[in-house]
Coordinates of N, CA, C and O in Angstrom, one line a residue:
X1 N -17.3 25.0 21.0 CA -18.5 24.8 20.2 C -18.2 24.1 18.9 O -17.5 24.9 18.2
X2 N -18.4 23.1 18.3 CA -18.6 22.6 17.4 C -19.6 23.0 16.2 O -20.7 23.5 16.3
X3 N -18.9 22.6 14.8 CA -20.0 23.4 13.7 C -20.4 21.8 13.2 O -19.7 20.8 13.1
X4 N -21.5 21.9 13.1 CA -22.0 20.8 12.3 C -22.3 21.2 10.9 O -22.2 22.4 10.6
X5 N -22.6 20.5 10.0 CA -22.5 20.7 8.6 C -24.3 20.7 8.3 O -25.0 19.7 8.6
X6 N -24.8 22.1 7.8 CA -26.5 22.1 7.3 C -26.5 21.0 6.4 O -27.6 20.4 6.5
X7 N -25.6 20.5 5.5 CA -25.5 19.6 4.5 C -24.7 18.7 4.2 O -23.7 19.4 4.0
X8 N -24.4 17.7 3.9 CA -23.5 16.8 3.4 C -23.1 16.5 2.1 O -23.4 15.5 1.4
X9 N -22.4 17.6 1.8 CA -21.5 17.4 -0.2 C -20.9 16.7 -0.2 O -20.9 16.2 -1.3
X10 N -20.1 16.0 0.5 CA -19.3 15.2 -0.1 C -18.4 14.5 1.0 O -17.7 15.1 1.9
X11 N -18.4 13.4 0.9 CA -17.8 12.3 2.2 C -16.5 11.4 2.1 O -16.7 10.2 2.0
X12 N -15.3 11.9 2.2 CA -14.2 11.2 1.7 C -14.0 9.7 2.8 O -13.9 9.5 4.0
X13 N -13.9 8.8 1.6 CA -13.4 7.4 3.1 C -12.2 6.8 2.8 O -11.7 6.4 1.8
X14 N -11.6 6.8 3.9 CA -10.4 5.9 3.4 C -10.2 4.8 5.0 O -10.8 4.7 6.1
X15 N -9.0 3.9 4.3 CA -8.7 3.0 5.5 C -7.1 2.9 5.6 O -6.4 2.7 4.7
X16 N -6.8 3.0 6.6 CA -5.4 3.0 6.8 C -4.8 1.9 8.2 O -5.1 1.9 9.4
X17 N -4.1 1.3 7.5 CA -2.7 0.7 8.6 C -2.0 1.0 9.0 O -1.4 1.9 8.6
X18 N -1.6 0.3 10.7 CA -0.3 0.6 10.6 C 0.2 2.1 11.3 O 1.2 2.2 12.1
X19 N -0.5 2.8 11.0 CA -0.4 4.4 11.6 C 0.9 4.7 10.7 O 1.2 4.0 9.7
X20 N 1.7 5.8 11.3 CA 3.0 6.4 10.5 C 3.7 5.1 9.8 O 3.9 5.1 8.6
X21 N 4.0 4.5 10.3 CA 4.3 3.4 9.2 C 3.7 2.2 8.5 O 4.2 1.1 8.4
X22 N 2.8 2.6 8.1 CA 1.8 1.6 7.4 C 1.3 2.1 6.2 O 2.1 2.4 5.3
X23 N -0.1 2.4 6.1 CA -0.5 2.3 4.4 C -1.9 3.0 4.8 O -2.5 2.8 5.9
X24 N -2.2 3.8 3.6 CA -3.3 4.3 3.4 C -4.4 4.3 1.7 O -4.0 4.6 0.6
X25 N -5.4 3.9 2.1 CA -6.1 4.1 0.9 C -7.7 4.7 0.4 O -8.7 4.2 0.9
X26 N -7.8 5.5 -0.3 CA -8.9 5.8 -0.3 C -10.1 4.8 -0.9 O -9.6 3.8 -1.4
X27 N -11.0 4.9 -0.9 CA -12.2 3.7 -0.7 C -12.4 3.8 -2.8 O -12.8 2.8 -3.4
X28 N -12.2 4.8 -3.4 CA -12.0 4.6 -4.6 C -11.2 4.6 -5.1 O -11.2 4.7 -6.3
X29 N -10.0 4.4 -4.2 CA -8.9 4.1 -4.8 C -8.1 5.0 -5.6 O -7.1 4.5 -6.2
X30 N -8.3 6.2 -5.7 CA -7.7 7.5 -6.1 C -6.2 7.5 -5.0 O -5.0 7.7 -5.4
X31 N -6.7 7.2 -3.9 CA -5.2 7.7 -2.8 C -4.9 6.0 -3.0 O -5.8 5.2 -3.2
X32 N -3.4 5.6 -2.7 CA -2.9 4.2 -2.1 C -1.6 4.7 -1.9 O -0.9 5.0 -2.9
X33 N -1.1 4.7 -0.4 CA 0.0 5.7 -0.2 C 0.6 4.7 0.7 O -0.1 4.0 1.3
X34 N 2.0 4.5 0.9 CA 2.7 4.4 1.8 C 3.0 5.1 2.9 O 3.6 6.1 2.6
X35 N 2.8 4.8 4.2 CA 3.4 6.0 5.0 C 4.7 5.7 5.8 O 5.3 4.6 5.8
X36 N 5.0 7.2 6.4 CA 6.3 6.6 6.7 C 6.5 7.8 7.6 O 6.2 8.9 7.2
X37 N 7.2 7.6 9.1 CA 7.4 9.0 9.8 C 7.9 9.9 9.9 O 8.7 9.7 10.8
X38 N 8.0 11.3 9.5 CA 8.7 12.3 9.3 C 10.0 12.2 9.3 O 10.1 11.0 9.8
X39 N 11.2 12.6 9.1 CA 12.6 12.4 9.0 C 13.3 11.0 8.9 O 14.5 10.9 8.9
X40 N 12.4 9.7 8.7 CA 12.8 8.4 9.0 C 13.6 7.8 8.0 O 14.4 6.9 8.1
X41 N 13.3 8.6 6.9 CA 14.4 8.3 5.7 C 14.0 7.0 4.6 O 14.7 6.5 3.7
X42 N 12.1 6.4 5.2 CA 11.8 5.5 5.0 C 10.9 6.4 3.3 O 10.6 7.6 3.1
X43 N 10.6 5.0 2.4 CA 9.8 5.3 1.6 C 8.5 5.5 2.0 O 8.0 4.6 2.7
X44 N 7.7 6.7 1.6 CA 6.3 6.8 2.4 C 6.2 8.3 2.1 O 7.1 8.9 1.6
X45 N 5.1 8.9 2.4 CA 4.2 10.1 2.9 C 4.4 9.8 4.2 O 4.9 8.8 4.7
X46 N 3.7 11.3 4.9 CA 3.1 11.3 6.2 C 2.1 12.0 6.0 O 1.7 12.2 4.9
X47 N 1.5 12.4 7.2 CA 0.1 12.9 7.7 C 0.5 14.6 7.3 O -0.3 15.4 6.7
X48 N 1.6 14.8 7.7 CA 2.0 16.1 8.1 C 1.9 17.0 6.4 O 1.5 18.1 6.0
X49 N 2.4 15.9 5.7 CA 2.7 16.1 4.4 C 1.3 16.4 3.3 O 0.9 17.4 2.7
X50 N 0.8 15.2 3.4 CA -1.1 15.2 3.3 C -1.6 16.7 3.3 O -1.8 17.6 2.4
X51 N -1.6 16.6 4.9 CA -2.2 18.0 5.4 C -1.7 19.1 4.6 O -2.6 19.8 4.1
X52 N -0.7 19.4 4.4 CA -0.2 20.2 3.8 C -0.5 20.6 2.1 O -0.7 21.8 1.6
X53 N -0.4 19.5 1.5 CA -1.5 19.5 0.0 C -2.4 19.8 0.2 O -2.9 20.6 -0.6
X54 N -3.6 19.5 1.7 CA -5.1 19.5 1.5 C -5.3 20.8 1.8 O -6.3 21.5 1.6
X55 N -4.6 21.1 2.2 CA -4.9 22.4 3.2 C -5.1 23.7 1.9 O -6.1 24.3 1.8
X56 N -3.9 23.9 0.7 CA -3.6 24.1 0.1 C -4.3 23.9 -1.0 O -4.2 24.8 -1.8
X57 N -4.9 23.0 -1.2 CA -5.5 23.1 -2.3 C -7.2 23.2 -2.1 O -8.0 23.4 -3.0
X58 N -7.4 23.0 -0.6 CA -9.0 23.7 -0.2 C -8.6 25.1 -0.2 O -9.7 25.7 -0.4
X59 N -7.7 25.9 -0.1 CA -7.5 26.9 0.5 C -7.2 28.1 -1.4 O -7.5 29.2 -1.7
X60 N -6.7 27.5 -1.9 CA -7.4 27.8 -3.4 C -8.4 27.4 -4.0 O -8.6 28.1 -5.0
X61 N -9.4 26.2 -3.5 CA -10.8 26.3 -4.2 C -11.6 27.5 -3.2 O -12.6 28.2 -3.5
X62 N -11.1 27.6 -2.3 CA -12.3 29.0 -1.6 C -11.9 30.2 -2.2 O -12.9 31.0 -2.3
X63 N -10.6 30.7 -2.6 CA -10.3 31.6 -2.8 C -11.2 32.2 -4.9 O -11.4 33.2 -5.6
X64 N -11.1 30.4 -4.9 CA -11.9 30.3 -6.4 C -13.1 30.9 -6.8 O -13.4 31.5 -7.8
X65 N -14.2 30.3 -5.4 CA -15.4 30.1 -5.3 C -15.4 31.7 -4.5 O -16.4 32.4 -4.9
X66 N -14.8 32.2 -3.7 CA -15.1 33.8 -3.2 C -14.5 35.0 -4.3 O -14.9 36.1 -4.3
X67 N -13.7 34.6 -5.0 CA -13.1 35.7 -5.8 C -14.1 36.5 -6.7 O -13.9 37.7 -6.7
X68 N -15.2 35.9 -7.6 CA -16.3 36.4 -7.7 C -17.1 37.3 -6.9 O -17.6 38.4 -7.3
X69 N -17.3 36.8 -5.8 CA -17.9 38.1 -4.6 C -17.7 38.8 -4.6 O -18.6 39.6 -4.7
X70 N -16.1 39.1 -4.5 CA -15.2 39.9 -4.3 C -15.0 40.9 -5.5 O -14.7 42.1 -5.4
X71 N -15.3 40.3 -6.5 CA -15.0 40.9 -7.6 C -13.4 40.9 -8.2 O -12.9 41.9 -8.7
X72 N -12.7 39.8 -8.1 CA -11.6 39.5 -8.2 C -11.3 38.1 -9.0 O -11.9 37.1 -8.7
X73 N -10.5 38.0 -9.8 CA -10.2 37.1 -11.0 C -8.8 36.5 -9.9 O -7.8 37.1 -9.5
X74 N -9.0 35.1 -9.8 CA -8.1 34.3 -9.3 C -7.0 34.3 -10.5 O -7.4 34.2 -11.6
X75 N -6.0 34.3 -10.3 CA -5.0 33.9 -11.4 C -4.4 32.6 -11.8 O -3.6 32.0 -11.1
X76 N -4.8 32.2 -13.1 CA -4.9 30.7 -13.3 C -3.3 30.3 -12.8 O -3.1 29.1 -12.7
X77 N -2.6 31.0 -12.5 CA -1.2 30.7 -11.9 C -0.9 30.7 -10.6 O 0.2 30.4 -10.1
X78 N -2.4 31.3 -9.9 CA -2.1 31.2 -8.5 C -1.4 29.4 -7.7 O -1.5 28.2 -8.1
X79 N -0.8 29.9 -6.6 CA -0.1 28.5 -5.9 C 0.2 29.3 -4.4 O 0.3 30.4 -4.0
X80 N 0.1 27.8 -3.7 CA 0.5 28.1 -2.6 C 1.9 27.5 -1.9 O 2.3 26.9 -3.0
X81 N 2.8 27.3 -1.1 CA 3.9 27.0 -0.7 C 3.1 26.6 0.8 O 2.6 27.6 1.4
X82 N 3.0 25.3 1.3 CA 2.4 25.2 2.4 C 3.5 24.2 2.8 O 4.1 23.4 2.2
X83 N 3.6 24.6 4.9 CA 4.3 23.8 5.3 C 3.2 23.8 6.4 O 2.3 24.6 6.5
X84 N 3.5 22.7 7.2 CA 3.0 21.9 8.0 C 4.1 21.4 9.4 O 4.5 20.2 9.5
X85 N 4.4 22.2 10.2 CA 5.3 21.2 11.5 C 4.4 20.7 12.6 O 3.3 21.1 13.0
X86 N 5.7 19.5 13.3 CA 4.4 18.9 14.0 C 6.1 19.3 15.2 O 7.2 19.7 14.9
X87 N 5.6 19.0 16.2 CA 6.2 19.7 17.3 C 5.7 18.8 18.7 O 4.9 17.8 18.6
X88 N 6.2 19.3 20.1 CA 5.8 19.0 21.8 C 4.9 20.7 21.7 O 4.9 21.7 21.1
X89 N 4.2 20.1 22.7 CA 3.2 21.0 23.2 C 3.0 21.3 24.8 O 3.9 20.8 25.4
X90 N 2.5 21.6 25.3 CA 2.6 22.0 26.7 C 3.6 21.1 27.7 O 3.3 20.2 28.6
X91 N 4.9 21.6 27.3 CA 6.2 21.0 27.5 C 6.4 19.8 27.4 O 7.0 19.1 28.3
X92 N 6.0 19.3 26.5 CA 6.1 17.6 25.8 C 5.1 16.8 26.2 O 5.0 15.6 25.8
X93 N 4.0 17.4 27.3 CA 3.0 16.3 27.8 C 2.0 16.0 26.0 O 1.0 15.2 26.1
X94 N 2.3 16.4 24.8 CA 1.3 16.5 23.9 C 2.5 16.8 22.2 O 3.6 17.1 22.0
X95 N 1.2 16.3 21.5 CA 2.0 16.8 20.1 C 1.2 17.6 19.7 O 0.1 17.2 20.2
X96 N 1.1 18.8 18.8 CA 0.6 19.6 18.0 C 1.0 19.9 16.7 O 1.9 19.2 16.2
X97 N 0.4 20.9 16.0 CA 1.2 21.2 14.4 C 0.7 22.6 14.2 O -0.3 23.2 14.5
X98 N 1.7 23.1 13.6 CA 1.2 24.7 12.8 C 1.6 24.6 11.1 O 2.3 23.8 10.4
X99 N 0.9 25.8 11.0 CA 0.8 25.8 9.6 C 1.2 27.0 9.1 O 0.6 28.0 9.4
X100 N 2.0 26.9 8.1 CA 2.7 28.7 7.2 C 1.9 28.4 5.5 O 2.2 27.4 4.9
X101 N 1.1 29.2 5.2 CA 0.9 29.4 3.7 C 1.2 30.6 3.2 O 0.8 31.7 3.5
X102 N 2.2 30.0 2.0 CA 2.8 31.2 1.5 C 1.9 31.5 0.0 O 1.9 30.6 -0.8
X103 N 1.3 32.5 -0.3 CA 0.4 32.5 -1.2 C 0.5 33.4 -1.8 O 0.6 34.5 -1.3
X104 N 0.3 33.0 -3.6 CA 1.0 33.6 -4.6 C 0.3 34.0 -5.4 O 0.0 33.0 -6.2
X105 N -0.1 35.0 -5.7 CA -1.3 35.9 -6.7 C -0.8 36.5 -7.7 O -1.1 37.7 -7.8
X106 N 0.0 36.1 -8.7 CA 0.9 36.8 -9.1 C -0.3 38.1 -10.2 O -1.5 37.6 -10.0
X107 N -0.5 39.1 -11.0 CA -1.3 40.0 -11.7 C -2.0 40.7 -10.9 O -2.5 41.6 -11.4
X108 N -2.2 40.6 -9.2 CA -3.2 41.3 -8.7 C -2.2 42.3 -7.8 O -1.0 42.1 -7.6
X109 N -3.2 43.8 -7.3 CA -2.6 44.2 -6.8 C -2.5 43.8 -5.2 O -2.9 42.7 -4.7
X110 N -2.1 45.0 -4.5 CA -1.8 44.3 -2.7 C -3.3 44.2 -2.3 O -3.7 43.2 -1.9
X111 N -4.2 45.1 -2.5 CA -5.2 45.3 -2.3 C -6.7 44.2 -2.3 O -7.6 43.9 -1.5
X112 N -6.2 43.9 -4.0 CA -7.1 43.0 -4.5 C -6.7 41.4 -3.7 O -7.5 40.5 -3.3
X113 N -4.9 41.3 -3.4 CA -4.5 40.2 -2.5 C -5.4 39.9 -1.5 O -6.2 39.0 -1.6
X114 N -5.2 40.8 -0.3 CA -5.3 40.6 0.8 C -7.0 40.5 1.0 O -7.4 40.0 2.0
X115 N -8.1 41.0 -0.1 CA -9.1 40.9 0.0 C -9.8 39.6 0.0 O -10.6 38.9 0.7
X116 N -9.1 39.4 -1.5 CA -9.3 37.8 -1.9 C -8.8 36.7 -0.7 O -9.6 35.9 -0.2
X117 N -7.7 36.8 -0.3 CA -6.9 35.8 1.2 C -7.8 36.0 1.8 O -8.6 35.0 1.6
X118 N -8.5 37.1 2.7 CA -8.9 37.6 4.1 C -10.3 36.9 3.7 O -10.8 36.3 4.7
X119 N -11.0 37.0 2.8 CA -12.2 36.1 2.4 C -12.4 34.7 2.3 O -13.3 33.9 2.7
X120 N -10.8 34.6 1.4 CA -10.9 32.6 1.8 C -10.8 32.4 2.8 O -11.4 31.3 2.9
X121 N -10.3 32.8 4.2 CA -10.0 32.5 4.7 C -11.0 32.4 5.8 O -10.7 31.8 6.9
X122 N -12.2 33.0 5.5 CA -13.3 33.0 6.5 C -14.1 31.7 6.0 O -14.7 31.1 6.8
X123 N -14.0 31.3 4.8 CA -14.8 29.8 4.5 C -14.2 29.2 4.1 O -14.9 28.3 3.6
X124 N -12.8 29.0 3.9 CA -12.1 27.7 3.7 C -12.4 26.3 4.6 O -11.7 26.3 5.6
X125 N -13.1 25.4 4.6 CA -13.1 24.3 5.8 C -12.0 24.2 6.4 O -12.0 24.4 7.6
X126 N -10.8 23.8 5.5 CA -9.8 23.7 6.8 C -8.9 24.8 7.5 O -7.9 24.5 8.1
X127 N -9.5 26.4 7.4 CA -9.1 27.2 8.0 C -10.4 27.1 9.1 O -10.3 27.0 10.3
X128 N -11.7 27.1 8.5 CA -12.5 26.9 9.6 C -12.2 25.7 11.1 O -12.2 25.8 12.3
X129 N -11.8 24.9 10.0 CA -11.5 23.5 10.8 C -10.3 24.0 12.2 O -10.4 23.9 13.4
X130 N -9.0 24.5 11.4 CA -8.3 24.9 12.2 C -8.0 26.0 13.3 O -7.2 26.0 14.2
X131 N -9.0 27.3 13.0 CA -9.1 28.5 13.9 C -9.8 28.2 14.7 O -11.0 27.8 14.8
X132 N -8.5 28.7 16.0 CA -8.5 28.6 17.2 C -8.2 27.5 18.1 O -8.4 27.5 19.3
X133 N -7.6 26.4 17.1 CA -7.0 25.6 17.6 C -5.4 25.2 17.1 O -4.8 24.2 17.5
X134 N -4.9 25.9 16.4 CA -3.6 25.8 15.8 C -3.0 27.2 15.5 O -3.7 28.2 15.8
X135 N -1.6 27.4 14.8 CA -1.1 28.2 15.0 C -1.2 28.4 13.0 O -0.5 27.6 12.4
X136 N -1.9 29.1 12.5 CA -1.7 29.4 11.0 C -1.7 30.8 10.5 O -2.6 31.7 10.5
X137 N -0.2 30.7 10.1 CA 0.4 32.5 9.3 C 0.0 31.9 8.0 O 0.1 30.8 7.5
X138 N -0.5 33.1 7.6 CA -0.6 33.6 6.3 C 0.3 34.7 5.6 O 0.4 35.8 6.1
X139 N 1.0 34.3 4.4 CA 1.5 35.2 3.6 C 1.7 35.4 2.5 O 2.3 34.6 1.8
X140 N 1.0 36.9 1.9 CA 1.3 37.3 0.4 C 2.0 37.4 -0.2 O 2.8 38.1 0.3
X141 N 2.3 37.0 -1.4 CA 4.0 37.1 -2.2 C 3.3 38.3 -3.0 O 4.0 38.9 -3.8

Protein backbone atom coordinates (compact mmCIF):
# COMPACT_ATOMS: atom_id res chain seq x y z
CA UNK A 1 0.00 0.00 0.00
CA UNK A 2 1.41 3.23 -0.86
CA UNK A 3 0.94 6.70 1.24
CA UNK A 4 0.31 9.56 -0.85
CA UNK A 5 0.96 12.89 0.51
CA UNK A 6 -2.69 15.10 1.79
CA UNK A 7 -0.27 17.97 0.77
CA UNK A 8 2.67 19.08 -1.02
CA UNK A 9 5.40 21.24 1.37
CA UNK A 10 7.99 21.04 -0.37
CA UNK A 11 9.56 19.47 -3.70
CA UNK A 12 13.25 18.87 -3.96
CA UNK A 13 14.63 18.62 -7.78
CA UNK A 14 17.67 17.71 -8.86
CA UNK A 15 19.52 16.27 -12.11
CA UNK A 16 22.12 13.83 -12.12
CA UNK A 17 24.71 12.10 -14.57
CA UNK A 18 26.27 9.49 -15.13
CA UNK A 19 24.79 7.35 -12.13
CA UNK A 20 27.75 6.30 -9.46
CA UNK A 21 30.12 7.98 -11.42
CA UNK A 22 28.88 11.09 -12.62
CA UNK A 23 27.46 14.30 -11.06
CA UNK A 24 24.61 15.58 -9.30
CA UNK A 25 22.87 18.86 -8.87
CA UNK A 26 20.21 20.41 -7.20
CA UNK A 27 17.86 22.68 -9.43
CA UNK A 28 19.00 25.65 -6.96
CA UNK A 29 22.00 24.87 -6.88
CA UNK A 30 22.51 24.36 -3.10
CA UNK A 31 23.83 20.49 -3.93
CA UNK A 32 26.64 20.13 -7.01
CA UNK A 33 28.33 16.93 -6.10
CA UNK A 34 30.59 14.59 -7.70
CA UNK A 35 29.81 11.04 -7.45
CA UNK A 36 31.80 8.23 -7.24
CA UNK A 37 31.21 4.38 -6.17
CA UNK A 38 31.60 3.16 -2.77
CA UNK A 39 35.24 1.99 -2.05
CA UNK A 40 36.49 3.22 -5.59
CA UNK A 41 38.95 5.43 -4.10
CA UNK A 42 37.62 8.03 -6.69
CA UNK A 43 36.86 11.77 -5.76
CA UNK A 44 33.03 11.89 -5.26
CA UNK A 45 30.05 11.18 -2.74
CA UNK A 46 27.67 8.30 -3.20
CA UNK A 47 24.07 7.69 -2.83
CA UNK A 48 24.78 5.51 0.19
CA UNK A 49 26.50 8.49 1.79
CA UNK A 50 23.61 11.19 0.87
CA UNK A 51 21.17 8.87 2.40
CA UNK A 52 22.83 8.67 5.28
CA UNK A 53 23.05 12.71 6.04
CA UNK A 54 19.25 12.79 4.89
CA UNK A 55 18.10 10.26 6.81
CA UNK A 56 19.79 11.92 9.83
CA UNK A 57 19.03 14.97 9.71
CA UNK A 58 15.08 14.33 8.80
CA UNK A 59 15.29 12.11 11.62
CA UNK A 60 16.34 15.11 14.04
CA UNK A 61 13.86 17.54 12.58
CA UNK A 62 10.96 15.05 13.67
CA UNK A 63 12.39 14.46 16.81
CA UNK A 64 12.37 18.55 16.96
CA UNK A 65 8.83 19.01 15.79
CA UNK A 66 7.47 15.87 18.30
CA UNK A 67 9.56 16.69 21.30
CA UNK A 68 7.01 19.38 22.27
CA UNK A 69 4.18 16.70 22.34
CA UNK A 70 5.96 14.80 24.22
CA UNK A 71 6.86 17.21 26.45
CA UNK A 72 10.56 16.89 25.90
CA UNK A 73 13.35 19.59 25.18
CA UNK A 74 15.56 18.30 22.24
CA UNK A 75 19.07 19.06 23.21
CA UNK A 76 20.69 21.72 21.16
CA UNK A 77 23.63 19.13 21.08
CA UNK A 78 21.60 16.29 20.00
CA UNK A 79 23.51 14.22 16.83
CA UNK A 80 23.21 11.29 15.16
CA UNK A 81 26.01 8.76 13.87
CA UNK A 82 24.21 7.23 10.72
CA UNK A 83 25.47 4.45 8.57
CA UNK A 84 24.06 3.32 5.57
CA UNK A 85 25.33 -0.36 3.82
CA UNK A 86 24.46 -1.44 0.57
CA UNK A 87 24.87 -5.20 0.16
CA UNK A 88 23.34 -8.66 -2.38
CA UNK A 89 19.99 -9.61 -1.54
CA UNK A 90 18.15 -12.71 -2.20
CA UNK A 91 21.42 -14.47 -2.86
CA UNK A 92 22.84 -11.75 -5.24
CA UNK A 93 19.79 -11.84 -7.65
CA UNK A 94 19.35 -7.97 -6.19
CA UNK A 95 21.06 -5.04 -4.19
CA UNK A 96 19.55 -3.58 -0.99
CA UNK A 97 20.72 -1.29 2.02
CA UNK A 98 20.25 -1.11 5.77
CA UNK A 99 20.48 1.43 8.04
CA UNK A 100 22.11 1.83 11.94
CA UNK A 101 21.33 5.22 13.80
CA UNK A 102 23.17 5.87 16.60
CA UNK A 103 21.41 8.71 18.50
CA UNK A 104 22.71 10.96 20.97
CA UNK A 105 20.53 12.85 23.60
CA UNK A 106 23.01 13.86 25.72
CA UNK A 107 20.84 15.85 29.36
CA UNK A 108 17.82 13.54 29.03
CA UNK A 109 17.06 10.70 30.93
CA UNK A 110 16.54 6.83 29.45
CA UNK A 111 13.01 7.44 29.63
CA UNK A 112 12.63 10.85 28.21
CA UNK A 113 15.17 9.11 25.23
CA UNK A 114 13.32 6.44 24.16
CA UNK A 115 10.02 8.47 24.21
CA UNK A 116 11.32 11.18 22.18
CA UNK A 117 13.07 8.28 19.44
CA UNK A 118 9.99 5.96 19.53
CA UNK A 119 7.80 9.17 18.47
CA UNK A 120 10.20 10.40 15.74
CA UNK A 121 10.18 7.56 14.61
CA UNK A 122 6.52 7.12 13.77
CA UNK A 123 6.68 10.46 11.51
CA UNK A 124 9.95 10.86 10.34
CA UNK A 125 9.37 10.54 6.30
CA UNK A 126 12.26 8.61 5.81
CA UNK A 127 11.50 6.13 8.55
CA UNK A 128 8.02 6.15 7.12
CA UNK A 129 9.54 5.90 3.73
CA UNK A 130 11.72 2.99 4.88
CA UNK A 131 9.41 0.64 7.25
CA UNK A 132 8.96 -2.49 6.12
CA UNK A 133 11.02 -2.40 3.45
CA UNK A 134 14.66 -2.21 4.93
CA UNK A 135 16.48 -3.25 7.68
CA UNK A 136 16.77 0.03 10.36
CA UNK A 137 18.34 -0.40 14.18
CA UNK A 138 18.00 2.22 16.26
CA UNK A 139 20.23 3.15 19.13
CA UNK A 140 20.47 5.32 22.29
CA UNK A 141 23.70 6.58 23.56
Amino acid sequence: MTTKLDKVLYTAEAHTVGGRDGAGKSSDGAIDVKLSSPGSGKPGTNPEQLFAVGYAACFIGAMKAVGPKVGVKVPDDVAIDSKVSLGPTNGGAAYGISVQLAISLPGLDAEQKQKLVDTAHQVCPYSNATRGNIDVEITIA
